[in-house]
């Protein structure tokens, strides 16, 4: 799909939801990020194989340089997710903690 079309993002999101529907129990997408998750490595390899077959069957390609496989923990949408944990990314919290308290109405509105 060409970049810059007004409804391109919405169309892509709907297409990915449709494509991943058969494997929705262990795969999902957020805008242009796709992911597969599992409780253990053997199950993950099975899920990953089904995920990749689904991607290939639908004529999609993945950029291998952007792919990460069998990670125990990943940063995703400002959170660290994995190994039965889900926490905010400490780097993002650090930025908020370092912010000076607003002293004017204008600064308060900006925050």
Coordinates of N, CA, C and O in Angstrom, one line a residue:
X1 N 0.9 -1.2 0.0 CA 0.0 0.0 0.0 C 0.9 1.2 0.0 O 1.9 1.3 0.8
X2 N 0.6 2.2 -0.8 CA 1.4 3.4 -0.9 C 1.4 4.2 0.4 O 0.4 4.2 1.1
X3 N 2.5 4.8 0.8 CA 2.5 5.7 2.0 C 1.7 7.0 1.7 O 1.7 7.4 0.6
X4 N 1.2 7.5 2.8 CA 0.6 8.8 2.7 C -0.9 8.9 2.3 O -1.5 9.9 2.4
X5 N -1.5 7.7 2.0 CA -2.9 7.8 1.7 C -3.7 8.0 3.0 O -3.3 7.5 4.0
X6 N -4.8 8.7 2.9 CA -5.5 9.2 4.1 C -6.0 8.0 4.9 O -5.9 8.0 6.2
X7 N -6.5 7.0 4.3 CA -7.1 5.9 5.1 C -6.2 4.6 5.1 O -6.6 3.5 5.5
X8 N -4.9 4.8 4.7 CA -4.0 3.6 4.6 C -3.8 2.9 5.9 O -3.9 1.7 6.0
X9 N -3.6 3.7 7.0 CA -3.4 3.1 8.3 C -4.6 2.2 8.7 O -4.5 1.1 9.2
X10 N -5.8 2.8 8.6 CA -7.0 2.1 9.1 C -7.2 0.8 8.2 O -7.6 -0.2 8.7
X11 N -7.0 0.9 6.9 CA -7.1 -0.2 6.0 C -6.2 -1.3 6.4 O -6.5 -2.5 6.4
X12 N -4.9 -0.9 6.7 CA -3.9 -1.9 7.1 C -4.3 -2.6 8.4 O -4.1 -3.8 8.5
X13 N -4.7 -1.8 9.4 CA -5.1 -2.4 10.7 C -6.2 -3.4 10.5 O -6.2 -4.5 11.0
X14 N -7.2 -3.1 9.7 CA -8.3 -4.0 9.5 C -7.9 -5.2 8.7 O -8.3 -6.4 9.1
X15 N -7.0 -5.1 7.8 CA -6.4 -6.2 7.0 C -5.7 -7.1 8.0 O -5.8 -8.4 7.9
X16 N -4.9 -6.6 8.9 CA -4.1 -7.4 9.8 C -5.0 -8.1 10.8 O -4.8 -9.3 11.1
X17 N -6.1 -7.5 11.2 CA -7.0 -8.1 12.1 C -7.7 -9.3 11.4 O -7.8 -10.4 12.0
X18 N -8.0 -9.2 10.1 CA -8.6 -10.2 9.4 C -7.6 -11.4 9.1 O -8.0 -12.6 9.3
X19 N -6.4 -11.1 8.8 CA -5.4 -12.1 8.5 C -5.0 -12.9 9.8 O -4.9 -14.1 9.7
X20 N -4.9 -12.2 10.9 CA -4.5 -12.9 12.2 C -5.7 -13.5 12.9 O -5.5 -14.2 13.9
X21 N -6.9 -13.3 12.4 CA -8.1 -13.9 13.1 C -8.0 -15.4 13.4 O -8.3 -15.8 14.5
X22 N -7.5 -16.2 12.5 CA -7.4 -17.7 12.8 C -6.4 -18.0 13.9 O -6.5 -19.1 14.5
X23 N -5.5 -17.2 14.2 CA -4.5 -17.4 15.2 C -4.5 -16.4 16.3 O -3.5 -16.1 17.0
X24 N -5.7 -15.8 16.5 CA -5.9 -14.7 17.4 C -5.5 -15.1 18.9 O -5.1 -14.2 19.7
X25 N -5.6 -16.4 19.2 CA -5.4 -16.8 20.6 C -3.9 -16.6 21.0 O -3.6 -16.5 22.2
X26 N -3.0 -16.5 20.1 CA -1.6 -16.3 20.4 C -0.9 -15.3 19.5 O 0.4 -15.1 19.6
X27 N -1.6 -14.6 18.7 CA -1.0 -13.5 17.9 C -1.9 -12.3 17.8 O -3.1 -12.4 18.0
X28 N -1.3 -11.1 17.7 CA -2.1 -9.9 17.6 C -1.2 -8.9 16.9 O -0.1 -9.1 16.5
X29 N -1.8 -7.7 16.7 CA -1.1 -6.6 16.0 C -1.5 -5.3 16.7 O -2.6 -5.2 17.2
X30 N -0.6 -4.3 16.6 CA -1.0 -3.0 17.0 C -0.4 -2.1 15.9 O 0.8 -2.0 15.7
X31 N -1.2 -1.4 15.2 CA -0.9 -0.6 14.0 C 0.0 -1.4 13.1 O -0.5 -2.3 12.4
X32 N 1.3 -1.2 13.0 CA 2.1 -2.0 12.1 C 3.1 -3.0 12.8 O 4.0 -3.5 12.2
X33 N 2.9 -3.2 14.1 CA 3.6 -4.2 14.9 C 2.8 -5.4 15.0 O 1.7 -5.4 15.4
X34 N 3.5 -6.6 14.7 CA 2.8 -7.9 14.9 C 3.6 -8.6 16.0 O 4.8 -8.5 16.1
X35 N 2.9 -9.5 16.7 CA 3.5 -10.2 17.8 C 2.8 -11.5 18.0 O 1.7 -11.7 17.8
X36 N 3.6 -12.5 18.5 CA 3.2 -13.8 18.9 C 3.7 -14.1 20.3 O 4.8 -13.8 20.6
X37 N 2.9 -14.7 21.1 CA 3.2 -14.9 22.5 C 2.8 -16.3 23.0 O 1.9 -16.9 22.4
X38 N 3.6 -16.9 23.9 CA 3.4 -18.2 24.4 C 3.9 -18.3 25.8 O 4.7 -17.5 26.2
X39 N 3.5 -19.4 26.5 CA 3.9 -19.6 27.9 C 5.2 -20.3 28.0 O 5.9 -20.2 29.0
X40 N 5.6 -21.2 27.0 CA 6.9 -21.9 27.1 C 7.5 -22.0 25.7 O 6.8 -21.7 24.7
X41 N 8.8 -22.3 25.6 CA 9.5 -22.3 24.3 C 8.9 -23.2 23.3 O 8.8 -22.9 22.1
X42 N 8.6 -24.5 23.7 CA 8.1 -25.4 22.7 C 6.8 -25.0 22.1 O 6.6 -25.1 20.9
X43 N 5.9 -24.5 22.9 CA 4.6 -24.0 22.4 C 4.9 -22.7 21.6 O 4.2 -22.5 20.6
X44 N 5.8 -21.9 22.0 CA 6.2 -20.7 21.2 C 6.6 -21.1 19.8 O 6.3 -20.4 18.8
X45 N 7.5 -22.1 19.7 CA 7.9 -22.5 18.3 C 6.8 -23.0 17.5 O 6.7 -22.7 16.3
X46 N 5.8 -23.7 18.1 CA 4.6 -24.1 17.3 C 3.8 -22.9 16.9 O 3.4 -22.8 15.7
X47 N 3.6 -22.0 17.8 CA 2.8 -20.7 17.5 C 3.6 -19.9 16.4 O 2.9 -19.4 15.5
X48 N 4.9 -19.8 16.6 CA 5.6 -19.0 15.6 C 5.5 -19.6 14.2 O 5.4 -18.9 13.2
X49 N 5.6 -21.0 14.1 CA 5.5 -21.6 12.8 C 4.1 -21.3 12.2 O 4.0 -21.0 11.0
X50 N 3.0 -21.4 13.0 CA 1.7 -21.1 12.5 C 1.6 -19.6 12.1 O 1.0 -19.3 11.0
X51 N 2.2 -18.7 12.9 CA 2.2 -17.3 12.6 C 2.9 -17.1 11.2 O 2.4 -16.4 10.3
X52 N 4.1 -17.6 11.0 CA 4.8 -17.4 9.8 C 4.1 -18.0 8.6 O 4.2 -17.4 7.5
X53 N 3.5 -19.1 8.8 CA 2.8 -19.7 7.7 C 1.6 -18.8 7.3 O 1.3 -18.7 6.1
X54 N 0.9 -18.3 8.3 CA -0.2 -17.4 8.0 C 0.3 -16.1 7.3 O -0.4 -15.7 6.3
X55 N 1.4 -15.6 7.7 CA 1.9 -14.4 7.0 C 2.3 -14.7 5.5 O 1.9 -14.0 4.6
X56 N 2.9 -15.9 5.3 CA 3.3 -16.3 4.0 C 2.1 -16.6 3.1 O 2.0 -16.1 2.0
X57 N 1.1 -17.3 3.7 CA -0.1 -17.6 2.9 C -0.8 -16.4 2.4 O -1.4 -16.4 1.3
X58 N -0.8 -15.3 3.2 CA -1.5 -14.1 2.8 C -0.6 -13.1 2.0 O -1.0 -12.0 1.7
X59 N 0.5 -13.6 1.6 CA 1.4 -12.8 0.6 C 2.1 -11.7 1.3 O 2.5 -10.7 0.6
X60 N 2.3 -11.7 2.6 CA 3.0 -10.6 3.3 C 4.4 -11.0 3.4 O 4.8 -12.2 3.4
X61 N 5.3 -10.0 3.6 CA 6.7 -10.2 3.9 C 7.0 -9.5 5.2 O 6.4 -8.4 5.5
X62 N 8.0 -10.0 5.9 CA 8.5 -9.4 7.1 C 9.9 -8.9 6.9 O 10.7 -9.5 6.2
X63 N 10.3 -7.8 7.5 CA 11.7 -7.3 7.5 C 12.5 -8.0 8.6 O 12.2 -7.8 9.8
X64 N 13.3 -8.9 8.2 CA 14.1 -9.8 9.2 C 14.9 -8.9 10.1 O 15.0 -9.3 11.3
X65 N 15.4 -7.7 9.7 CA 16.1 -6.9 10.6 C 15.3 -6.3 11.7 O 15.8 -5.9 12.7
X66 N 14.0 -6.2 11.5 CA 13.1 -5.7 12.5 C 12.4 -6.8 13.4 O 11.7 -6.5 14.3
X67 N 12.7 -8.1 13.1 CA 12.1 -9.2 13.8 C 12.9 -9.6 15.0 O 14.2 -9.6 14.9
X68 N 12.3 -10.0 16.0 CA 12.9 -10.5 17.2 C 12.2 -11.9 17.5 O 11.0 -11.9 17.6
X69 N 13.0 -12.9 17.8 CA 12.4 -14.2 18.0 C 12.7 -14.7 19.4 O 13.8 -14.6 19.9
X70 N 11.8 -15.4 20.1 CA 11.9 -16.1 21.3 C 12.5 -15.2 22.4 O 13.4 -15.7 23.2
X71 N 12.1 -14.0 22.6 CA 12.6 -13.1 23.6 C 11.8 -13.4 24.9 O 10.6 -13.6 24.9
X72 N 12.5 -13.4 26.0 CA 11.8 -13.6 27.3 C 11.2 -12.3 27.8 O 10.2 -12.3 28.6
X73 N 11.7 -11.2 27.3 CA 11.2 -9.9 27.7 C 11.3 -8.9 26.6 O 12.3 -8.9 25.9
X74 N 10.3 -8.1 26.3 CA 10.3 -7.1 25.2 C 9.8 -5.8 25.7 O 8.9 -5.7 26.6
X75 N 10.3 -4.7 25.1 CA 9.7 -3.4 25.3 C 8.6 -3.2 24.3 O 8.9 -3.4 23.1
X76 N 7.4 -2.9 24.7 CA 6.3 -2.7 23.8 C 5.4 -1.6 24.3 O 4.9 -1.7 25.4
X77 N 5.2 -0.6 23.5 CA 4.3 0.5 23.8 C 4.6 1.1 25.2 O 3.7 1.4 26.0
X78 N 5.9 1.3 25.6 CA 6.2 1.9 26.8 C 6.1 0.9 28.0 O 6.1 1.4 29.2
X79 N 6.1 -0.4 27.8 CA 6.0 -1.3 28.9 C 7.0 -2.4 28.6 O 7.4 -2.7 27.5
X80 N 7.5 -3.1 29.7 CA 8.3 -4.3 29.6 C 7.4 -5.4 29.9 O 6.8 -5.5 31.0
X81 N 7.3 -6.3 28.9 CA 6.4 -7.4 29.0 C 7.1 -8.7 28.8 O 8.0 -8.9 27.9
X82 N 6.8 -9.7 29.6 CA 7.4 -11.0 29.5 C 7.6 -11.8 30.8 O 7.5 -11.2 31.9
X83 N 7.8 -13.1 30.7 CA 8.1 -13.9 31.9 C 7.1 -13.6 33.0 O 7.5 -13.3 34.1
X84 N 5.8 -13.7 32.7 CA 4.8 -13.4 33.7 C 4.9 -12.1 34.4 O 4.6 -11.9 35.6
X85 N 5.4 -11.1 33.7 CA 5.4 -9.7 34.2 C 5.0 -8.7 33.2 O 5.1 -8.9 32.0
X86 N 4.5 -7.6 33.7 CA 4.1 -6.5 32.8 C 4.3 -5.2 33.6 O 3.6 -5.0 34.6
X87 N 5.3 -4.4 33.3 CA 5.6 -3.3 34.0 C 5.9 -2.1 33.1 O 6.3 -2.3 32.0
X88 N 5.7 -0.9 33.6 CA 6.0 0.3 32.8 C 7.5 0.3 32.6 O 8.3 -0.1 33.4
X89 N 8.0 0.8 31.4 CA 9.4 0.9 31.1 C 10.0 2.0 32.1 O 9.6 3.1 32.1
X90 N 11.0 1.5 32.8 CA 11.6 2.4 33.8 C 12.2 3.7 33.2 O 12.2 4.8 33.8
X91 N 12.7 3.6 31.9 CA 13.3 4.8 31.3 C 12.2 5.9 31.1 O 12.4 7.0 31.2
X92 N 11.0 5.4 30.8 CA 9.9 6.4 30.6 C 9.5 7.0 32.0 O 9.1 8.2 32.0
X93 N 9.5 6.2 33.0 CA 9.1 6.7 34.3 C 10.1 7.7 34.8 O 9.8 8.7 35.5
X94 N 11.4 7.4 34.5 CA 12.5 8.3 34.9 C 12.3 9.7 34.3 O 12.5 10.7 35.1
X95 N 11.8 9.8 33.1 CA 11.6 11.1 32.5 C 10.5 11.9 33.3 O 10.7 13.1 33.5
X96 N 9.5 11.2 33.6 CA 8.4 11.9 34.4 C 8.9 12.3 35.8 O 8.5 13.3 36.3
X97 N 9.6 11.4 36.4 CA 10.1 11.7 37.8 C 11.1 12.9 37.8 O 11.1 13.7 38.8
X98 N 11.8 13.2 36.7 CA 12.7 14.3 36.6 C 12.0 15.6 36.2 O 12.7 16.6 36.3
X99 N 10.8 15.6 35.9 CA 10.1 16.8 35.5 C 9.9 17.7 36.7 O 9.6 17.3 37.8
X100 N 10.2 19.0 36.4 CA 10.0 20.0 37.5 C 8.5 20.3 37.6 O 7.8 20.3 36.6
X101 N 8.0 20.5 38.8 CA 6.6 20.8 39.0 C 6.2 22.1 38.3 O 7.0 23.0 38.3
X102 N 5.1 22.2 37.7 CA 4.7 23.4 37.0 C 4.5 24.5 38.0 O 4.0 24.3 39.1
X103 N 4.9 25.7 37.7 CA 4.7 26.9 38.6 C 3.8 27.9 38.1 O 3.4 28.8 38.8
X104 N 3.4 27.8 36.8 CA 2.4 28.8 36.2 C 1.3 28.0 35.6 O 1.3 26.8 35.4
X105 N 0.2 28.7 35.3 CA -1.0 28.1 34.7 C -0.6 27.5 33.3 O -1.0 26.4 32.9
X106 N 0.2 28.3 32.6 CA 0.6 27.9 31.2 C 1.4 26.6 31.3 O 1.2 25.6 30.5
X107 N 2.4 26.4 32.3 CA 3.1 25.2 32.4 C 2.2 24.1 32.8 O 2.4 22.9 32.4
X108 N 1.3 24.3 33.7 CA 0.3 23.3 34.1 C -0.5 22.8 32.9 O -0.7 21.6 32.8
X109 N -0.9 23.7 32.1 CA -1.7 23.2 30.9 C -0.8 22.4 29.9 O -1.3 21.5 29.3
X110 N 0.5 22.8 29.8 CA 1.4 22.0 29.0 C 1.6 20.6 29.5 O 1.7 19.7 28.7
X111 N 1.6 20.4 30.8 CA 1.8 19.1 31.3 C 0.5 18.3 31.1 O 0.6 17.2 30.7

